[in-house]
Short mmCIF file of C-alpha atoms in Angstrom, two decimals:
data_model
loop_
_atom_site.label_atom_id
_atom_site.label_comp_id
_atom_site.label_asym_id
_atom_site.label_seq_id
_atom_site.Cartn_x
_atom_site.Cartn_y
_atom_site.Cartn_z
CA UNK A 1 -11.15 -11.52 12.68
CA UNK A 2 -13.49 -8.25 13.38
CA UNK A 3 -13.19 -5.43 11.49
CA UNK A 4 -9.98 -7.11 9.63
CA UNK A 5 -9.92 -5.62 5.62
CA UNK A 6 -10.12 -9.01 3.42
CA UNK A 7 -9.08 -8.69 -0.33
CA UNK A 8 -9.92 -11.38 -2.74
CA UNK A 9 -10.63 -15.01 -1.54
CA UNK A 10 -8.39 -17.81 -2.85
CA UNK A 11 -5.89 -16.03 -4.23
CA UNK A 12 -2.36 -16.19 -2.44
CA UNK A 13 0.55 -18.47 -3.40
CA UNK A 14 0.86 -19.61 -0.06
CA UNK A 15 1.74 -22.50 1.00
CA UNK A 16 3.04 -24.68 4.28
CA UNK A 17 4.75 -27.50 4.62
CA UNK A 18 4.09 -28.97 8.06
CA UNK A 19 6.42 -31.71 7.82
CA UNK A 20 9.08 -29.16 8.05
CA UNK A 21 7.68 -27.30 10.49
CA UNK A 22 9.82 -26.74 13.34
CA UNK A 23 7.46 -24.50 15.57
CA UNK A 24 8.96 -21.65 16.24
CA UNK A 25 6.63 -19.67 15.74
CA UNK A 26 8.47 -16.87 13.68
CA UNK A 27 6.04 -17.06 10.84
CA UNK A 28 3.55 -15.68 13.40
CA UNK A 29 5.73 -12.84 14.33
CA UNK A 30 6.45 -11.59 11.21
CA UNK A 31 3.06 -11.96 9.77
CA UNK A 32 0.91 -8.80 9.75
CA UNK A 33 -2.41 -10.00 9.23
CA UNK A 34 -2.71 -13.13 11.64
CA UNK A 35 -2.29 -15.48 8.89
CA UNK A 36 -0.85 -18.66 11.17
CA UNK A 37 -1.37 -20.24 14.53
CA UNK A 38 0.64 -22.39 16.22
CA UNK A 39 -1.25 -25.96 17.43
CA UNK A 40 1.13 -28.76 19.33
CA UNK A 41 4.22 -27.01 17.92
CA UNK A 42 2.84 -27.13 14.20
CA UNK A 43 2.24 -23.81 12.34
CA UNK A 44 -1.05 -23.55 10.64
CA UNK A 45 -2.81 -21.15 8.22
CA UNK A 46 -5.73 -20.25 10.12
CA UNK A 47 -6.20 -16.96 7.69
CA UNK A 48 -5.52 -18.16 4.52
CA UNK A 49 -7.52 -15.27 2.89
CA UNK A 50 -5.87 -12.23 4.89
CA UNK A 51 -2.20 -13.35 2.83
CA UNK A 52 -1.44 -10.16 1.06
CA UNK A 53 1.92 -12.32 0.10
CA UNK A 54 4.65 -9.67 1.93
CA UNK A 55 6.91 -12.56 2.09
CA UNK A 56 8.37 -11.97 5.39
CA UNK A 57 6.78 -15.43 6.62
CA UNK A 58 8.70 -17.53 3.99
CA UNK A 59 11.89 -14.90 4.54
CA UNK A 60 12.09 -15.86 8.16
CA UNK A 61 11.25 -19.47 8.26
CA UNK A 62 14.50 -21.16 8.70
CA UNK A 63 13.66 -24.57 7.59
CA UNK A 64 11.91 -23.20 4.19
CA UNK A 65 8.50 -24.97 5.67
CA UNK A 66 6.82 -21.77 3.65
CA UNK A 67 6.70 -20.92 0.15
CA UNK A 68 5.11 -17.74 -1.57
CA UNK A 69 5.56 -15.92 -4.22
CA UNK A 70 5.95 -12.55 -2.60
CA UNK A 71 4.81 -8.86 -4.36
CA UNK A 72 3.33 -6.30 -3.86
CA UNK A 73 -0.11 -5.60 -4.67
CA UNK A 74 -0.16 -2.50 -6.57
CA UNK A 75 -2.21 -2.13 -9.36
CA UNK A 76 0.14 0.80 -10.95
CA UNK A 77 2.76 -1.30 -10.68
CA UNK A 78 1.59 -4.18 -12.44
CA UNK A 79 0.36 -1.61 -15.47
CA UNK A 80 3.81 -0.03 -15.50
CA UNK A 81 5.55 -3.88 -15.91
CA UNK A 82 3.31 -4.76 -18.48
CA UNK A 83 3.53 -1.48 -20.60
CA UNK A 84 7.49 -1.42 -19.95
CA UNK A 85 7.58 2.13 -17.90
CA UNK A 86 10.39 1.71 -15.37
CA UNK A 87 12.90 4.24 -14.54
CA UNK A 88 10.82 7.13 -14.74
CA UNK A 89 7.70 5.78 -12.90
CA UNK A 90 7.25 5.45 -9.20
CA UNK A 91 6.97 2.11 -9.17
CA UNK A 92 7.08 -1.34 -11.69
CA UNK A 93 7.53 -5.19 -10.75
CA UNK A 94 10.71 -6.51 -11.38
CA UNK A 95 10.30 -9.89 -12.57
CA UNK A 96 11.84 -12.37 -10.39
CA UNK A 97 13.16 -15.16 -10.55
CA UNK A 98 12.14 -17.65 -7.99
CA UNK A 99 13.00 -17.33 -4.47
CA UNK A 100 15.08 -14.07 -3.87
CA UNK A 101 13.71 -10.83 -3.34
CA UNK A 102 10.52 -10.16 -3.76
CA UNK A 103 9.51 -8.38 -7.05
CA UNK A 104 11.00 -4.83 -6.83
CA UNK A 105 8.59 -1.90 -5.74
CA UNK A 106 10.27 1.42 -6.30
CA UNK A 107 8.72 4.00 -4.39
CA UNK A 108 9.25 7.42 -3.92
CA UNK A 109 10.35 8.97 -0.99
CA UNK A 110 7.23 10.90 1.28
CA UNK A 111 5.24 8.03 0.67
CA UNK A 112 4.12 6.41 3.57
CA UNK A 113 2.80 3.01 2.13
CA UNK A 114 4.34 1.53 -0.96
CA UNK A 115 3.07 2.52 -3.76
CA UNK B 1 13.18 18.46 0.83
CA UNK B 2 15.62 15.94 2.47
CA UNK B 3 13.83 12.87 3.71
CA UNK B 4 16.84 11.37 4.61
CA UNK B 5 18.91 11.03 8.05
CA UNK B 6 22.31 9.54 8.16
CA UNK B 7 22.41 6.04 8.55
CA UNK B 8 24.68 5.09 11.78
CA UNK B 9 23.97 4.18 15.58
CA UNK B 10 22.23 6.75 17.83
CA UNK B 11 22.11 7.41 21.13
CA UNK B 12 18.61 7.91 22.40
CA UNK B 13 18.83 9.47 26.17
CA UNK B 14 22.50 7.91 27.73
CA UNK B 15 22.49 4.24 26.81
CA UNK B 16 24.97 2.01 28.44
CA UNK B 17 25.94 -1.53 27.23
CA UNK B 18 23.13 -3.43 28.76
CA UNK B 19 20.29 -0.71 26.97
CA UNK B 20 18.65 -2.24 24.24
CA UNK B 21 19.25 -1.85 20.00
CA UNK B 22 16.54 -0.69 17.67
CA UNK B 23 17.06 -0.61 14.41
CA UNK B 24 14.85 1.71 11.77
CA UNK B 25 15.34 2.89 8.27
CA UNK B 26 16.35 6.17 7.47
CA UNK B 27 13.53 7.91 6.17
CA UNK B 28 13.15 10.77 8.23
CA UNK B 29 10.08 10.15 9.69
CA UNK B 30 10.74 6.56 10.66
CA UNK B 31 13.30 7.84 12.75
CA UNK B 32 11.45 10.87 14.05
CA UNK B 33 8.23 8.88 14.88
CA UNK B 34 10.19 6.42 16.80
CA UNK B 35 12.41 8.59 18.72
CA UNK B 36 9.47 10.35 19.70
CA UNK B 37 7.45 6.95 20.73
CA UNK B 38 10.49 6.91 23.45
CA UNK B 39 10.74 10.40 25.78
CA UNK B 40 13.01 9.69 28.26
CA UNK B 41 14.07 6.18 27.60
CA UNK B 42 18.20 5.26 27.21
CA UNK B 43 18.54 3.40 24.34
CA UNK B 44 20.72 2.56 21.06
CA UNK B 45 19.08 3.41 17.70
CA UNK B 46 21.20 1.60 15.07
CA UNK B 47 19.93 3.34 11.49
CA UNK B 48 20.13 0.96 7.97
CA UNK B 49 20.64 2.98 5.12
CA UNK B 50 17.45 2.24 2.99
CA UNK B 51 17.86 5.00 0.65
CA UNK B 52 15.08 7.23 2.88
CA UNK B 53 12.25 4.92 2.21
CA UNK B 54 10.31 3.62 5.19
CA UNK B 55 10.90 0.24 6.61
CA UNK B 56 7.90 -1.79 4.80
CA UNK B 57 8.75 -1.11 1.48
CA UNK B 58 12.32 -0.88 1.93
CA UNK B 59 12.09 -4.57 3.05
CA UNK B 60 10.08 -5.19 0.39
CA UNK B 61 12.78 -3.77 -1.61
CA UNK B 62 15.19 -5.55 -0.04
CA UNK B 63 17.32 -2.59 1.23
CA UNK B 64 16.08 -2.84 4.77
CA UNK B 65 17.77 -6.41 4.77
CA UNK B 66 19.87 -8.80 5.74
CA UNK B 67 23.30 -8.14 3.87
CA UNK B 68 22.39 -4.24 4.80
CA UNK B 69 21.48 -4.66 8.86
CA UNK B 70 24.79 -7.25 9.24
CA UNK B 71 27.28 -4.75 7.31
CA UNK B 72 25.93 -1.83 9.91
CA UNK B 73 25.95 -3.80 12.73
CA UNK B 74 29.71 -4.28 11.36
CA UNK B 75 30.57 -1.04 10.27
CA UNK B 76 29.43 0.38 13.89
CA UNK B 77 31.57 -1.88 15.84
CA UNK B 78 28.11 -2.90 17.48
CA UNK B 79 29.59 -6.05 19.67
CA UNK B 80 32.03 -3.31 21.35
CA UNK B 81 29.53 -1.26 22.28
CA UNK B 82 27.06 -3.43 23.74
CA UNK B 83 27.63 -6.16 26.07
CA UNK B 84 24.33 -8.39 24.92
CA UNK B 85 23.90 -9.74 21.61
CA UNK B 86 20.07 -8.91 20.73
CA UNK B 87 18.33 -6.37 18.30
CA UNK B 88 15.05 -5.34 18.17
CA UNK B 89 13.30 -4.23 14.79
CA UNK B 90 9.82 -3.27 13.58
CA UNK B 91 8.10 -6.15 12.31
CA UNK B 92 7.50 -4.68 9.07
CA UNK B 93 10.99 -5.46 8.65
CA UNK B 94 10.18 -8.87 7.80
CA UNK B 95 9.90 -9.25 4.20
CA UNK B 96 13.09 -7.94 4.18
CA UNK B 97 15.25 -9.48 7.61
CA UNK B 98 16.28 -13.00 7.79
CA UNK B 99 16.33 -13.76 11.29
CA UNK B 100 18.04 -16.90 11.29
CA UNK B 101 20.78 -15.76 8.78
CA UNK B 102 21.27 -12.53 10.83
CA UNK B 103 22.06 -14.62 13.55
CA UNK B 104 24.27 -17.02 11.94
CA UNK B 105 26.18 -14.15 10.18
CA UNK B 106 26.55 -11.44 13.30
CA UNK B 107 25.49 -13.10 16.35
CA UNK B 108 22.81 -10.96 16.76
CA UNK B 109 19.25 -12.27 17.85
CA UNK B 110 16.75 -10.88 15.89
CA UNK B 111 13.57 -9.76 17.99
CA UNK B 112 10.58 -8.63 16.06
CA UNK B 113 8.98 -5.96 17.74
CA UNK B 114 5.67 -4.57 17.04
CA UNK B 115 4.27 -2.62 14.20
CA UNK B 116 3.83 0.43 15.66
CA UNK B 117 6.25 2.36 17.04
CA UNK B 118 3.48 3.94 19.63
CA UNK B 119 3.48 0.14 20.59
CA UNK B 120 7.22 0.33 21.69
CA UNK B 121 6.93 1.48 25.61
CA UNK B 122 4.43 -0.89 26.25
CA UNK B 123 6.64 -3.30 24.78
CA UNK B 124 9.59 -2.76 26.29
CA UNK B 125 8.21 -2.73 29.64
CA UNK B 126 6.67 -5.93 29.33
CA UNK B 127 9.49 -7.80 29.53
CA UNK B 128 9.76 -7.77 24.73
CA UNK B 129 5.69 -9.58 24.63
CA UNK B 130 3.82 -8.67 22.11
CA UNK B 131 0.30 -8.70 22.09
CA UNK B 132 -1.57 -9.95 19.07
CA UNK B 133 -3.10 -6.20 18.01
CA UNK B 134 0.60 -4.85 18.19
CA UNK B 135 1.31 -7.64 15.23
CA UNK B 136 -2.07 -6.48 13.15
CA UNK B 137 -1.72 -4.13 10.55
CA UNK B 138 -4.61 -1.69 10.35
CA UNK B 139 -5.58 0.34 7.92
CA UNK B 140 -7.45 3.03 9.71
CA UNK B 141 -9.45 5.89 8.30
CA UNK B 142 -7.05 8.36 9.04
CA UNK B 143 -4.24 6.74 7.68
CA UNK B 144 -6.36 5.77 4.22
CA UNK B 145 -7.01 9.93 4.04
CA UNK B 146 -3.20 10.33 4.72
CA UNK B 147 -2.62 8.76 1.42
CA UNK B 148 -5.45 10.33 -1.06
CA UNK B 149 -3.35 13.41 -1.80
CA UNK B 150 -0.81 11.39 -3.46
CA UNK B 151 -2.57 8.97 -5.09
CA UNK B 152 -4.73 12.21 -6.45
CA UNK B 153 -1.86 14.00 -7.57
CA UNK B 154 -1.25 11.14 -10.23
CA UNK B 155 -4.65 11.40 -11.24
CA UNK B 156 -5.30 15.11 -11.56
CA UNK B 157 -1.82 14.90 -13.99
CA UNK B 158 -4.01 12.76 -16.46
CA UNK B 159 -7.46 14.15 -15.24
CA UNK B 160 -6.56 17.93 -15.96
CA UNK B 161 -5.61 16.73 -20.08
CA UNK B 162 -8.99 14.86 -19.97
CA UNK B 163 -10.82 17.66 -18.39
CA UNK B 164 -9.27 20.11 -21.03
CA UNK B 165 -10.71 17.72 -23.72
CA UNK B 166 -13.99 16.79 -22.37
CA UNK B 167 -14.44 20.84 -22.23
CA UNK B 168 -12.99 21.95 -25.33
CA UNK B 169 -15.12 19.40 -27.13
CA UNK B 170 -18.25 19.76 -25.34
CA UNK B 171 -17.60 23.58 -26.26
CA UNK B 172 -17.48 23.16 -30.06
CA UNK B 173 -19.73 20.90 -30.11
CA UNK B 174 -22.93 23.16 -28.31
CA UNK B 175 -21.35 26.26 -30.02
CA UNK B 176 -24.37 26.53 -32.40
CA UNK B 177 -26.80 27.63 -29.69
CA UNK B 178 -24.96 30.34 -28.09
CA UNK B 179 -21.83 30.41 -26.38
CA UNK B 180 -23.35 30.48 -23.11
CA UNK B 181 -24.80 27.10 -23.48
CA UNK B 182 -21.43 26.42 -24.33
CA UNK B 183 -20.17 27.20 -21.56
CA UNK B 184 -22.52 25.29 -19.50
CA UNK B 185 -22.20 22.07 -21.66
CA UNK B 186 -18.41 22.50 -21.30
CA UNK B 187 -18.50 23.15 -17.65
CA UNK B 188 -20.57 20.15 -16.95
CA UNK B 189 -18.40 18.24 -18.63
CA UNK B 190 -15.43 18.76 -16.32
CA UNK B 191 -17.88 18.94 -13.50
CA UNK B 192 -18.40 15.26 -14.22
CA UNK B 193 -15.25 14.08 -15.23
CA UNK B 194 -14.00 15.97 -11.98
CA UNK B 195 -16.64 13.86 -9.74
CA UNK B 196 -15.33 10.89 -11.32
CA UNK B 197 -12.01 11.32 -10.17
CA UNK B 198 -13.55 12.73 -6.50
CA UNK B 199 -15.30 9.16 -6.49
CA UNK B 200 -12.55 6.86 -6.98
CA UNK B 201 -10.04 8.97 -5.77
CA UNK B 202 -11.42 10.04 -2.56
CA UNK B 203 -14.19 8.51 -1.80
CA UNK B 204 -13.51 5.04 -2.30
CA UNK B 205 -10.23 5.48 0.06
CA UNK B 206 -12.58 6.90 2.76
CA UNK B 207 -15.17 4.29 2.60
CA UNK B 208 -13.23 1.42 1.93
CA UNK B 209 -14.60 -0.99 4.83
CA UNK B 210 -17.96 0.25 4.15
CA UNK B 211 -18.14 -0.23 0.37
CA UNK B 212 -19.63 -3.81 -0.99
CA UNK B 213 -17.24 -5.99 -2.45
CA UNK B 214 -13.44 -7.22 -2.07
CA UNK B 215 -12.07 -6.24 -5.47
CA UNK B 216 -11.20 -2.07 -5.56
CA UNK B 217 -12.70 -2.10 -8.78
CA UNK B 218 -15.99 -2.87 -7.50
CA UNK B 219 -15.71 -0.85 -4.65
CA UNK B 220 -14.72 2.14 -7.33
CA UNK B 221 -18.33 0.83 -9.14
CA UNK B 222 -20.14 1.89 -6.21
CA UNK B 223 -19.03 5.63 -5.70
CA UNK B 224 -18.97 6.35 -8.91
CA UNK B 225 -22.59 5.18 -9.07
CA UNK B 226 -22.91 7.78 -6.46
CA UNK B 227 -21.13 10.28 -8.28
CA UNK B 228 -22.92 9.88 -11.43
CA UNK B 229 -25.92 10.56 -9.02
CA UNK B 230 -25.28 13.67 -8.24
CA UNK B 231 -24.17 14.20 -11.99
CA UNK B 232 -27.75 13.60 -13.24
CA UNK B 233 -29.37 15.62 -10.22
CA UNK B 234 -27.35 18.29 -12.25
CA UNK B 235 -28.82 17.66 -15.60
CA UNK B 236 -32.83 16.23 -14.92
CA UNK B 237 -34.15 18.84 -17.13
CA UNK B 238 -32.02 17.69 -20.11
CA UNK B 239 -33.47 14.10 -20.12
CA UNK B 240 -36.46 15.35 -22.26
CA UNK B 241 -34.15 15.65 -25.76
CA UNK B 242 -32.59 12.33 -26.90
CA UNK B 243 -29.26 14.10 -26.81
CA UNK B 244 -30.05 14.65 -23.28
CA UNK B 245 -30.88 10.76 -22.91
CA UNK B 246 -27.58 9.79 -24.61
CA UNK B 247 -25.63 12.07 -23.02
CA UNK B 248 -26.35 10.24 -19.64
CA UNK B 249 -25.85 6.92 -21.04
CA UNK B 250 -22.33 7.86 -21.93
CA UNK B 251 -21.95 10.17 -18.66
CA UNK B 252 -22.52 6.41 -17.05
CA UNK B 253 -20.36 4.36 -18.65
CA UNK B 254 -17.69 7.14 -18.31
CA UNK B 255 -18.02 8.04 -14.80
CA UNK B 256 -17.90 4.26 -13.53
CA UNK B 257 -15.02 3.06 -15.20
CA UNK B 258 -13.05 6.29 -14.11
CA UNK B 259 -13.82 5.92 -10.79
CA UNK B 260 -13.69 2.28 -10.59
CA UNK B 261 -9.82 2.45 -12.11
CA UNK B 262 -8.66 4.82 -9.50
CA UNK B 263 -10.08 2.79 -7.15
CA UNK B 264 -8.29 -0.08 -8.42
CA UNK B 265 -5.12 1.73 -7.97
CA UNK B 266 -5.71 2.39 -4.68
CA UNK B 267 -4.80 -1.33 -4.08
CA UNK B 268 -0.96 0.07 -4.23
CA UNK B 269 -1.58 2.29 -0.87
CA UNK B 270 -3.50 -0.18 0.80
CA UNK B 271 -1.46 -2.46 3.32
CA UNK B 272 -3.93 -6.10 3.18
CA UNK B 273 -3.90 -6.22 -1.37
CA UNK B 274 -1.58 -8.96 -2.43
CA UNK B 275 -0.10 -9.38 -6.25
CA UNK B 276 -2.20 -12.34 -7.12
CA UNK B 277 -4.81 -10.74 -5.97
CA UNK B 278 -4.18 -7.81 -7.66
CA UNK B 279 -3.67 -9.16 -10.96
CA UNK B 280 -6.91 -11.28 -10.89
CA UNK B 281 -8.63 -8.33 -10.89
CA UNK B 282 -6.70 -6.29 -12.87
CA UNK B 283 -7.61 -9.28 -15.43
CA UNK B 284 -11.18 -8.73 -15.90
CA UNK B 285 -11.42 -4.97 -14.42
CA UNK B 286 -9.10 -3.24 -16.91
CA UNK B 287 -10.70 -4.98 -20.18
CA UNK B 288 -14.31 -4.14 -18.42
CA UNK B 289 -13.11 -0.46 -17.46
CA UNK B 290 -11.11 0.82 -20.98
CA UNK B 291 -14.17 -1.03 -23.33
CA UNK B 292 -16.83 1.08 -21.31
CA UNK B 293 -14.68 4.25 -20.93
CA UNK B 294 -14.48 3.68 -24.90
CA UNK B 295 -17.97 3.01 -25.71
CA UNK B 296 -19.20 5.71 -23.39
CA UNK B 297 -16.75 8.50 -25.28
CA UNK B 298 -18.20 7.44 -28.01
CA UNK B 299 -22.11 8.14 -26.96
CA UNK B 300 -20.90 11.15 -25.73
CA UNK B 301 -19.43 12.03 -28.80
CA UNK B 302 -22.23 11.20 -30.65
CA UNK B 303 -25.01 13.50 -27.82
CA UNK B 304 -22.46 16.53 -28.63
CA UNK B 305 -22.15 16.46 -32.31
CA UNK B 306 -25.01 14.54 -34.00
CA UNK B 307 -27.78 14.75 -32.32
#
């Protein structure tokens, strides 16, 4: 897509399972970089590279077609998990476990973007 | 300062119960921005309580969710107040919002709406279409400035001890000849330390798209190359002594590393980075950046106080 920021190729956790696929398209809606497509009622990942794993694709597929390990990808926040800050710093990763909530992001309010 | 409003339903203009729901986080300025996306328009605003963080990272967070958006839609005695059973939220609600489960647990059809909340009119008036640029997030220029200040302010907290340093020693070390070419080699030295943060601080933000590369680090590599630039424009004349020579060397393989590491943090305000992504890089950037940052304090160490 033009003038479309791309981060790192093959990187994302993504994946579909179009056997489950029901079509309905809400993994199209939710996704904010134009990851999917829909072709004779089948999702596809059309974008594989644009993923920035936000989760809200797997989160909203109601047959659990899509898996991804969701995060966010915040550099500050992966130092602060790995050098145990928490509390006191804007943000850190909660490790977690699985499906569930995406790792936790703790951001402060004013900011516009996370992290 | 309070960023918070009161979570709750709202009535935008004199709703009825046929005018449509919207739901937004209570961060002050997710509410402000879309009540003002909506002059004269009579419609329910129902407010989550997200703790006054926006709507992406609250659903991130999970506190712009599911358990959270059916307990207000509870708590406000929505299905009294209006007769249809849909809600409309941002998309960026996503990570967060369950459609499906909302529906099973309240009743309530969830309709993603777009990103924007400047999007909103157009949106409502076309019947709830989308088109596909209202479901794109950008990351425009302005908005990449918007978030330098605070992304510097972290930066200047470390940069300002390092500064300090970088003077002090510089300072001592040139003391012998004079303390006015102490000054200048101390001065220098927080010129360039300051141009490294300028580089991957503000720079790289602003000329993101343009910069080669996909990983921040690399894009980080880049200005700071420029920055060191300007650095040696500075300091041409002091290339004839070897302590000169050195001095550059290390002013390199300082400069880059600084600016490529702020850069890298960057990824946090961007909206396209993802966590794999993120720590691939991280994996081969942060050795790269702390062994040169190292090697080049040492060099510099060594142009101050031996040569």
């Amino acid at each position: 897509m033009m003038g479309q920021f791309m981060y790192l190729k093959d990187v994302t956790t993504l994946s579909l399972n179009q056997e489950r696929c029901v079509g309905c398209g809400m993994c199209l809606q939710v996704c904010p970089h134009a990851v999917f497509s829909l072709t004779n009622g089948t999702a596809e990942i059309v974008n594989r590279d644009a993923c920035m794993e936000c989760g809200a694709c797997s989160r909203n597929c109601p047959v659990e077609a899509l898996i991804v390990q969701s995060g966010v990808g915040c550099a500050a926040a992966v130092i602060n998990s790995l050098i145990g800050r928490k509390k006191e710093s804007c943000c850190y990763i909660e490790p977690s476990g699985g499906k569930g909530n995406p790792p936790e992001c703790s951001a402060g309010p004013g900011r516009s973007s996370c992290c | 300062m309070n960023y918070r409003v009161e979570s709750g339903l709202y009535a935008l203009g004199r709703p009825d119960h046929r005018s449509p729901v919207l739901v937004t986080a209570n961060y002050k300025m997710s509410f402000d921005r879309l009540r003002e996306a909506l002059p004269g328009r009579n419609l329910w605003i129902l407010v989550l309580d997200t703790k006054g963080i926006n709507v992406w990272c609250a659903a991130g967070k999970g506190t712009f969710g599911t358990a959270e958006l059916v307990h207000r839609i509870e708590s406000n005695g929505l299905v009294r107040i209006v007769s249809h059973r849909e809600l409309i939220l941002p998309q960026l609600a996503g990570p967060g919002v369950a459609a499906h489960e909302v529906k099973k647990l309240s009743g309530f059809k969830v309709i993603y709406g777009p990103i924007r909340s400047t999007d909103l009119p157009r949106f409502l008036d076309s019947r709830l279409k989308t088109t596909p640029e209202m479901r794109l997030k950008t990351f425009p220029i302005l908005e990449r400035i918007a978030l330098i200040p605070i992304e510097l302010v972290g930066a200047f907290k470390g940069g300002l001890a390092v500064i300090s340093i970088f003077f002090v020693l510089s300072y001592l070390g040139n003391v012998g000849e004079g303390s006015a070419s102490a000054l200048n080699h101390g001065l220098f030295s927080a010129l360039s330390i300051l141009m490294a943060i300028v580089a991957g601080g503000i720079l790289a933000p602003v000329l993101l798209p343009w910069l080669p590369g996909r990983a921040f680090s690399i894009k980080g590599l880049t200005t700071g190359f420029i920055a060191f630039s300007f650095i040696m424009a500075f300091r041409l004349n002091g290339l004839t002594t070897g302590a000169g020579r050195l001095e550059m060397v290390a002013w390199f393989l300082l400069i880059l590393p600084i600016s490529a590491f702020l850069a890298m943090n960057f990824t946090g305000a961007s909206t396209y980075t993802s966590l794999s992504g993120v720590k691939k890089e991280m994996r081969w950037a942060v050795p790269f950046q702390i062994s040169a940052g190292m090697l080049g304090f040492l060099l510099w160490l060594g142009a101050q106080f031996i040569l």
